CSV table of N, CA and C in Angstrom, one decimal:
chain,number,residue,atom,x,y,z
P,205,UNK,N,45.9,51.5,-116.3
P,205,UNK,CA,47.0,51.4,-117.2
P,205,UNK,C,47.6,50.0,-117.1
P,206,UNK,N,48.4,49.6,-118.0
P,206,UNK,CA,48.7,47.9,-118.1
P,206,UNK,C,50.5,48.1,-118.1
P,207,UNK,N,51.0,47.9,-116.9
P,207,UNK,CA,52.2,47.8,-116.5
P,207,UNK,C,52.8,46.1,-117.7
P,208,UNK,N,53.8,46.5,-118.8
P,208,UNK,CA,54.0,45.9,-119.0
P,208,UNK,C,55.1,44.7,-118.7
P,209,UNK,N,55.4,45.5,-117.4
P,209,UNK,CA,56.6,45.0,-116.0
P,209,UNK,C,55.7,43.4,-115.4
P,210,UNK,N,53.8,43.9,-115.9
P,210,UNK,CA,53.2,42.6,-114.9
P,210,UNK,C,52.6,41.5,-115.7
P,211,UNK,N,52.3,42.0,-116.8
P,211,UNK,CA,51.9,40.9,-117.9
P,211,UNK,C,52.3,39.5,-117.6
P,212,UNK,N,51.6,38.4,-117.8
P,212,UNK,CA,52.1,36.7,-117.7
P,212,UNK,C,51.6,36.5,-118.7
P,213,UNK,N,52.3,35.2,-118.9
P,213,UNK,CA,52.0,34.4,-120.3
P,213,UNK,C,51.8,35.6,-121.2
P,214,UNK,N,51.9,34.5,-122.4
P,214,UNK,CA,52.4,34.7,-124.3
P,214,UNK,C,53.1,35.0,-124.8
P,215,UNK,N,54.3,34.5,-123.9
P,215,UNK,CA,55.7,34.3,-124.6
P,215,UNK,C,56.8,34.2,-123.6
P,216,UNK,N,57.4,33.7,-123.5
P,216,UNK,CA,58.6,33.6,-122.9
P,216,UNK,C,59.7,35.2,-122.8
P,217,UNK,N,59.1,35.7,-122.1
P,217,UNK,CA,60.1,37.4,-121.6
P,217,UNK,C,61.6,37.0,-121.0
P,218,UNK,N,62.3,37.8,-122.1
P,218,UNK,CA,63.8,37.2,-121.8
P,218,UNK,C,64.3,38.9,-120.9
P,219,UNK,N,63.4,40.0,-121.3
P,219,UNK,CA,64.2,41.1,-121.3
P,219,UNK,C,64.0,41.6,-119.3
P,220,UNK,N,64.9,42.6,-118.9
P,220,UNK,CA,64.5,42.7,-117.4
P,220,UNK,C,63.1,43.5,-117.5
P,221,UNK,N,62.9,44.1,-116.1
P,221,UNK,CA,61.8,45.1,-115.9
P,221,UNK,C,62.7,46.7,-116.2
P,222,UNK,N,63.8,46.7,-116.1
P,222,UNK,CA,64.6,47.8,-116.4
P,222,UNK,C,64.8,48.1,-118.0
P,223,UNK,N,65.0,46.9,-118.9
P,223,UNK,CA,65.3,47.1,-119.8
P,223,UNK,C,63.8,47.6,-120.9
P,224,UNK,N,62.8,46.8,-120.5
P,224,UNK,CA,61.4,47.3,-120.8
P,224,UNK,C,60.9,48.5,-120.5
P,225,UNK,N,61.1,49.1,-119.2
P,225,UNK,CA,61.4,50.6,-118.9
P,225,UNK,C,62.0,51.8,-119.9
P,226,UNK,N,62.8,51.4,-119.8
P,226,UNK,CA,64.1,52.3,-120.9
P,226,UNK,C,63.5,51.9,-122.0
P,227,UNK,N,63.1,51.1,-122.5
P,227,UNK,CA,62.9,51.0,-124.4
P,227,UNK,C,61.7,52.0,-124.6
P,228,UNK,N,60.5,51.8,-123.3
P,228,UNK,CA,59.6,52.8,-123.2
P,228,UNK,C,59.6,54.3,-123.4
P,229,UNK,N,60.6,54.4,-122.4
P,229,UNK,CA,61.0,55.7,-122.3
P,229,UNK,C,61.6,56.5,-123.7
P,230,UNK,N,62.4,55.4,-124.2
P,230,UNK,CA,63.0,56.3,-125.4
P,230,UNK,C,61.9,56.1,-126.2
P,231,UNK,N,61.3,55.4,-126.7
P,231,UNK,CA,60.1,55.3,-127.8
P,231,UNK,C,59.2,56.5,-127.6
P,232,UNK,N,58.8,56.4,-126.4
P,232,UNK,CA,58.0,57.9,-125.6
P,232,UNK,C,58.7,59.5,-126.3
P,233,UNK,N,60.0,59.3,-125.9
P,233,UNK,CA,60.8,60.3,-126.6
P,233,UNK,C,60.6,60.4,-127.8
P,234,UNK,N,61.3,59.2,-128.7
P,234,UNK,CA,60.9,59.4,-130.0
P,234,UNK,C,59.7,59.6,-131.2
P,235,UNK,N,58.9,58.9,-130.2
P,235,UNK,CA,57.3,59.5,-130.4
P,235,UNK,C,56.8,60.2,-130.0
P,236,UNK,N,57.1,61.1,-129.2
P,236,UNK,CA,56.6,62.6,-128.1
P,236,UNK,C,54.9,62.0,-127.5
P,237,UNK,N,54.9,60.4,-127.6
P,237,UNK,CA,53.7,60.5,-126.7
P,237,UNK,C,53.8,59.8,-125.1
P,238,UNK,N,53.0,59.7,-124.2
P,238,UNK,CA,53.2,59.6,-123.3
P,238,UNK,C,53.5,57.9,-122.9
P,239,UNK,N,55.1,57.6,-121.7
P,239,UNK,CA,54.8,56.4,-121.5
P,239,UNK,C,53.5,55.2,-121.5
P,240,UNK,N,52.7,55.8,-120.8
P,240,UNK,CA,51.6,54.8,-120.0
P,240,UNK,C,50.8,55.0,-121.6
P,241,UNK,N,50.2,55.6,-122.7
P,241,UNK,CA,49.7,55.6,-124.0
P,241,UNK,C,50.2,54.4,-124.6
P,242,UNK,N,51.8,54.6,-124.4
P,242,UNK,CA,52.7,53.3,-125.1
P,242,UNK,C,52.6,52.3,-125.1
P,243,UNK,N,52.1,52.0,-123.5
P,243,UNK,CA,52.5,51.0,-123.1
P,243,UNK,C,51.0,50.3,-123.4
P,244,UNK,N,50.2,51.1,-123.3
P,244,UNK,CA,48.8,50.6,-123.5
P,244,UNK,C,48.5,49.6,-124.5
P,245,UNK,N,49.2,50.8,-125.8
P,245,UNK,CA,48.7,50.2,-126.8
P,245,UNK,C,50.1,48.8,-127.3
P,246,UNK,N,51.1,48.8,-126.8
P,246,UNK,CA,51.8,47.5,-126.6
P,246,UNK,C,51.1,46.5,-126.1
P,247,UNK,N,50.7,46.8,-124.9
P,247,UNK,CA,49.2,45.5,-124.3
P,247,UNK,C,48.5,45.1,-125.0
P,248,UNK,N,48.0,46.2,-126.0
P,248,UNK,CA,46.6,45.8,-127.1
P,248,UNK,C,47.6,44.2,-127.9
P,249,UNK,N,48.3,45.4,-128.4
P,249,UNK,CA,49.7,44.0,-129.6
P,249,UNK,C,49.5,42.5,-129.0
P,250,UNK,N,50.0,42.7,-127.6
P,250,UNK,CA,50.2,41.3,-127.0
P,250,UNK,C,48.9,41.1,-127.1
P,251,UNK,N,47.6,41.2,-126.6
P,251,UNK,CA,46.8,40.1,-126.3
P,251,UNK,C,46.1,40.6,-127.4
P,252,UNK,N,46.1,40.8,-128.7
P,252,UNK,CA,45.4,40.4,-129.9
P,252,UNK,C,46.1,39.4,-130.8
P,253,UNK,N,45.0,38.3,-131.2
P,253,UNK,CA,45.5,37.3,-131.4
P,253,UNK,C,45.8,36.2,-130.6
P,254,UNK,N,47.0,35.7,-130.7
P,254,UNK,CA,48.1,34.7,-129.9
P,254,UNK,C,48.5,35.0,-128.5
P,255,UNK,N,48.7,36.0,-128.6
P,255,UNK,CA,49.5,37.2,-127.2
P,255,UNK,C,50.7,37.2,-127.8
P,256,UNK,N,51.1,37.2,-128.6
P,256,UNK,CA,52.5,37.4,-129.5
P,256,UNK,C,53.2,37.9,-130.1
P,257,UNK,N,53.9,39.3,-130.3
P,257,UNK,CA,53.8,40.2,-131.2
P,257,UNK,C,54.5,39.4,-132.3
P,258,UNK,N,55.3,38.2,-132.3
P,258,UNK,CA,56.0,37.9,-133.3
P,258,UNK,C,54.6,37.5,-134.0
P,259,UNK,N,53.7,36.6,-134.0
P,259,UNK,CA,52.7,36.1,-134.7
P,259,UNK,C,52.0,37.3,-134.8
P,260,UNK,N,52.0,38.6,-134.8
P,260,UNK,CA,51.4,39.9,-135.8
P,260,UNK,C,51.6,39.8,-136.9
P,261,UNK,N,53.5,39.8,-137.1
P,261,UNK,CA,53.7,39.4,-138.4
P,261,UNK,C,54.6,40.8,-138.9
P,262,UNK,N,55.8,41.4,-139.2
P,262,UNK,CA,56.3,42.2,-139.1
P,262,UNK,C,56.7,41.6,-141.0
P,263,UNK,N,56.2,41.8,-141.7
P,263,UNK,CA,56.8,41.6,-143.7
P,263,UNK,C,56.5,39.8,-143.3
P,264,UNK,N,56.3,39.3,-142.5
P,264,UNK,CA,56.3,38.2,-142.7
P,264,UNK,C,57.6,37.6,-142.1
P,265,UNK,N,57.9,38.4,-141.7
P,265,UNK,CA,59.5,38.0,-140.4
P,265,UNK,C,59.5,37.4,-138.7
P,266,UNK,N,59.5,36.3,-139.0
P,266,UNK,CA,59.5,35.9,-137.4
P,266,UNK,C,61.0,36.4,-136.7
P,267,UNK,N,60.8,35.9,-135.8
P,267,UNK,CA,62.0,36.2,-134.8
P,267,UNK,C,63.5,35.3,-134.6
P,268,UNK,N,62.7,34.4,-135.4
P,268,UNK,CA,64.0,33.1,-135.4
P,268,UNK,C,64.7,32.9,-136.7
P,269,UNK,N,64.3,33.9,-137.7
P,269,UNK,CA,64.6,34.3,-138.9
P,269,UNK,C,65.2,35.6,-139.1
P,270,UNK,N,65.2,36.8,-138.1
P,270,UNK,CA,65.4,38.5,-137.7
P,270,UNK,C,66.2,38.3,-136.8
P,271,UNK,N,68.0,38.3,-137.5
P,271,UNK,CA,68.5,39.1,-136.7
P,271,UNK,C,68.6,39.9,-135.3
P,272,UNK,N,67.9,41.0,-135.9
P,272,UNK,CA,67.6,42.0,-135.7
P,272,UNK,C,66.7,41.9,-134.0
P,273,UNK,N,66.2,41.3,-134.3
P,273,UNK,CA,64.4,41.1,-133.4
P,273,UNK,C,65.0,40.5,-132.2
P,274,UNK,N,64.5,40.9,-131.0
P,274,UNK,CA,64.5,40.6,-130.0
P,274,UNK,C,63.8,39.6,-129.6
P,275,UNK,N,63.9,38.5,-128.4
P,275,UNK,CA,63.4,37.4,-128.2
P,275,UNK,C,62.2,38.0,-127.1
P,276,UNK,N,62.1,38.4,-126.7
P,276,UNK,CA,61.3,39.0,-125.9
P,276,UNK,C,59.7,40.0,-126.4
P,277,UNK,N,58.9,39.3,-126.3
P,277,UNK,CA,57.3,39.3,-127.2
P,277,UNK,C,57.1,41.2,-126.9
P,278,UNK,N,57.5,41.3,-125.4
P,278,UNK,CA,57.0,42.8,-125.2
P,278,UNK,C,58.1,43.9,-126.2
P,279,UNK,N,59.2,43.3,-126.5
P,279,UNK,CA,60.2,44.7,-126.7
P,279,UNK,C,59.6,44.5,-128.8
P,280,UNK,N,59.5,43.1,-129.0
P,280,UNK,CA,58.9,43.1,-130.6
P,280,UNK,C,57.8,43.5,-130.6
P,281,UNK,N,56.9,43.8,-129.4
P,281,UNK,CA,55.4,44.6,-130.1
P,281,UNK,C,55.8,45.6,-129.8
P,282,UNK,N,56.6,46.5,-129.3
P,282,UNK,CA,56.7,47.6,-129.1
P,282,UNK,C,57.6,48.0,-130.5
P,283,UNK,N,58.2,47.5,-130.9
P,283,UNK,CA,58.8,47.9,-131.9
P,283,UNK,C,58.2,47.9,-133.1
P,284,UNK,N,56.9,46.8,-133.0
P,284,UNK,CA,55.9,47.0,-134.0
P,284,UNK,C,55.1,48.6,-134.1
P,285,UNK,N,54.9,48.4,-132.7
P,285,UNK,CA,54.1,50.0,-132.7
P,285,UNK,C,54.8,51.0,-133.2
P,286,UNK,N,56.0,51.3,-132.8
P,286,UNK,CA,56.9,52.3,-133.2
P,286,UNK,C,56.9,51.9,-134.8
P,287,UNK,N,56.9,51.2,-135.5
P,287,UNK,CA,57.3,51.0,-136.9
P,287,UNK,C,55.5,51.1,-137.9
P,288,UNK,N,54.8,50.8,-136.9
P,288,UNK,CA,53.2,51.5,-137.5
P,288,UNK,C,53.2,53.1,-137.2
P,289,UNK,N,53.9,53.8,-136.1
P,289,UNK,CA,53.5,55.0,-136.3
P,289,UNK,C,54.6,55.8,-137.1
P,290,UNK,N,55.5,55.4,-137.5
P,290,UNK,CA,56.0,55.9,-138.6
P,290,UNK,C,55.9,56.1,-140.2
P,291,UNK,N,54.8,54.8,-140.4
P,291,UNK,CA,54.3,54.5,-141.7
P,291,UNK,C,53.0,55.7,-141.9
Protein backbone atom coordinates (compact mmCIF):
# COMPACT_ATOMS: atom_id res chain seq x y z
CA UNK A 1 0.00 0.00 0.00
CA UNK A 2 1.43 3.69 -0.80
CA UNK A 3 1.09 5.69 2.46
CA UNK A 4 0.40 8.95 1.04
CA UNK A 5 1.84 10.48 4.54
CA UNK A 6 5.49 9.12 2.69
CA UNK A 7 5.45 10.18 -0.81
CA UNK A 8 8.61 12.80 -1.72
CA UNK A 9 8.80 15.01 -4.47
CA UNK A 10 6.23 16.33 -7.15
CA UNK A 11 5.12 19.14 -5.63
CA UNK A 12 5.53 21.05 -2.85
CA UNK A 13 2.97 19.45 0.17
CA UNK A 14 1.60 22.33 2.11
CA UNK A 15 -1.15 20.04 3.89
CA UNK A 16 -0.20 18.05 7.45
CA UNK A 17 -0.15 14.09 7.70
CA UNK A 18 -3.36 14.65 9.79
CA UNK A 19 -5.05 16.66 7.38
CA UNK A 20 -4.36 14.02 4.42
CA UNK A 21 -5.66 11.41 6.85
CA UNK A 22 -9.09 12.95 7.35
CA UNK A 23 -9.67 14.06 3.72
CA UNK A 24 -9.09 10.14 3.16
CA UNK A 25 -11.20 9.11 5.52
CA UNK A 26 -14.13 11.14 4.54
CA UNK A 27 -13.73 10.45 0.72
CA UNK A 28 -13.60 6.65 1.89
CA UNK A 29 -16.93 7.51 3.50
CA UNK A 30 -18.30 9.25 0.74
CA UNK A 31 -17.32 6.69 -1.67
CA UNK A 32 -17.98 3.56 0.57
CA UNK A 33 -14.56 2.34 -0.64
CA UNK A 34 -11.75 1.39 1.32
CA UNK A 35 -8.99 3.91 2.75
CA UNK A 36 -5.84 2.11 1.54
CA UNK A 37 -7.93 1.53 -2.34
CA UNK A 38 -7.99 5.50 -2.13
CA UNK A 39 -5.10 6.07 -1.46
CA UNK A 40 -3.70 3.80 -3.97
CA UNK A 41 -5.24 5.01 -6.70
CA UNK A 42 -4.29 8.84 -5.43
CA UNK A 43 -0.54 7.42 -5.88
CA UNK A 44 -1.36 6.25 -9.41
CA UNK A 45 -2.62 10.39 -9.99
CA UNK A 46 0.67 11.62 -8.55
CA UNK A 47 3.19 9.69 -10.33
CA UNK A 48 1.46 9.62 -13.82
CA UNK A 49 2.85 12.09 -15.77
CA UNK A 50 4.60 15.11 -13.93
CA UNK A 51 3.80 13.73 -10.35
CA UNK A 52 1.28 16.46 -10.24
CA UNK A 53 -2.30 16.22 -9.98
CA UNK A 54 -2.58 19.89 -10.94
CA UNK A 55 -0.92 19.08 -14.45
CA UNK A 56 -3.76 16.22 -14.91
CA UNK A 57 -5.74 18.89 -15.68
CA UNK A 58 -9.15 19.38 -13.94
CA UNK A 59 -11.49 21.55 -17.26
CA UNK A 60 -8.28 22.91 -17.82
CA UNK A 61 -8.02 24.60 -14.23
CA UNK A 62 -4.76 24.99 -12.61
CA UNK A 63 -4.42 25.77 -9.09
CA UNK A 64 -3.23 29.29 -9.29
CA UNK A 65 -6.30 30.09 -11.17
CA UNK A 66 -8.97 27.72 -8.61
CA UNK A 67 -9.98 29.27 -5.87
CA UNK A 68 -11.28 26.53 -4.78
CA UNK A 69 -8.11 24.07 -5.16
CA UNK A 70 -5.87 23.32 -2.68
CA UNK A 71 -2.03 23.89 -2.89
CA UNK A 72 -1.14 20.69 -1.97
CA UNK A 73 -0.58 18.05 -5.14
CA UNK A 74 -2.00 15.04 -2.76
CA UNK A 75 -5.36 16.67 -1.52
CA UNK A 76 -5.93 17.98 -5.67
CA UNK A 77 -5.49 14.34 -6.87
CA UNK A 78 -7.59 13.13 -4.50
CA UNK A 79 -10.21 15.35 -5.33
CA UNK A 80 -9.67 14.45 -8.89
CA UNK A 81 -10.42 10.87 -8.01
CA UNK A 82 -13.46 11.67 -6.15
CA UNK A 83 -14.74 13.99 -9.10
CA UNK A 84 -13.88 10.92 -11.75
CA UNK A 85 -15.92 8.58 -9.62
CA UNK A 86 -18.82 10.62 -9.67
CA UNK A 87 -18.95 11.23 -13.44
Amino acid sequence: MTDLTDIAGGGEFTASDEEIERALEEASEELGEPVAEIEEEVAYILDSGTGSATNEGVAGTSVGANATASSDPRLEALELYKLNNRI
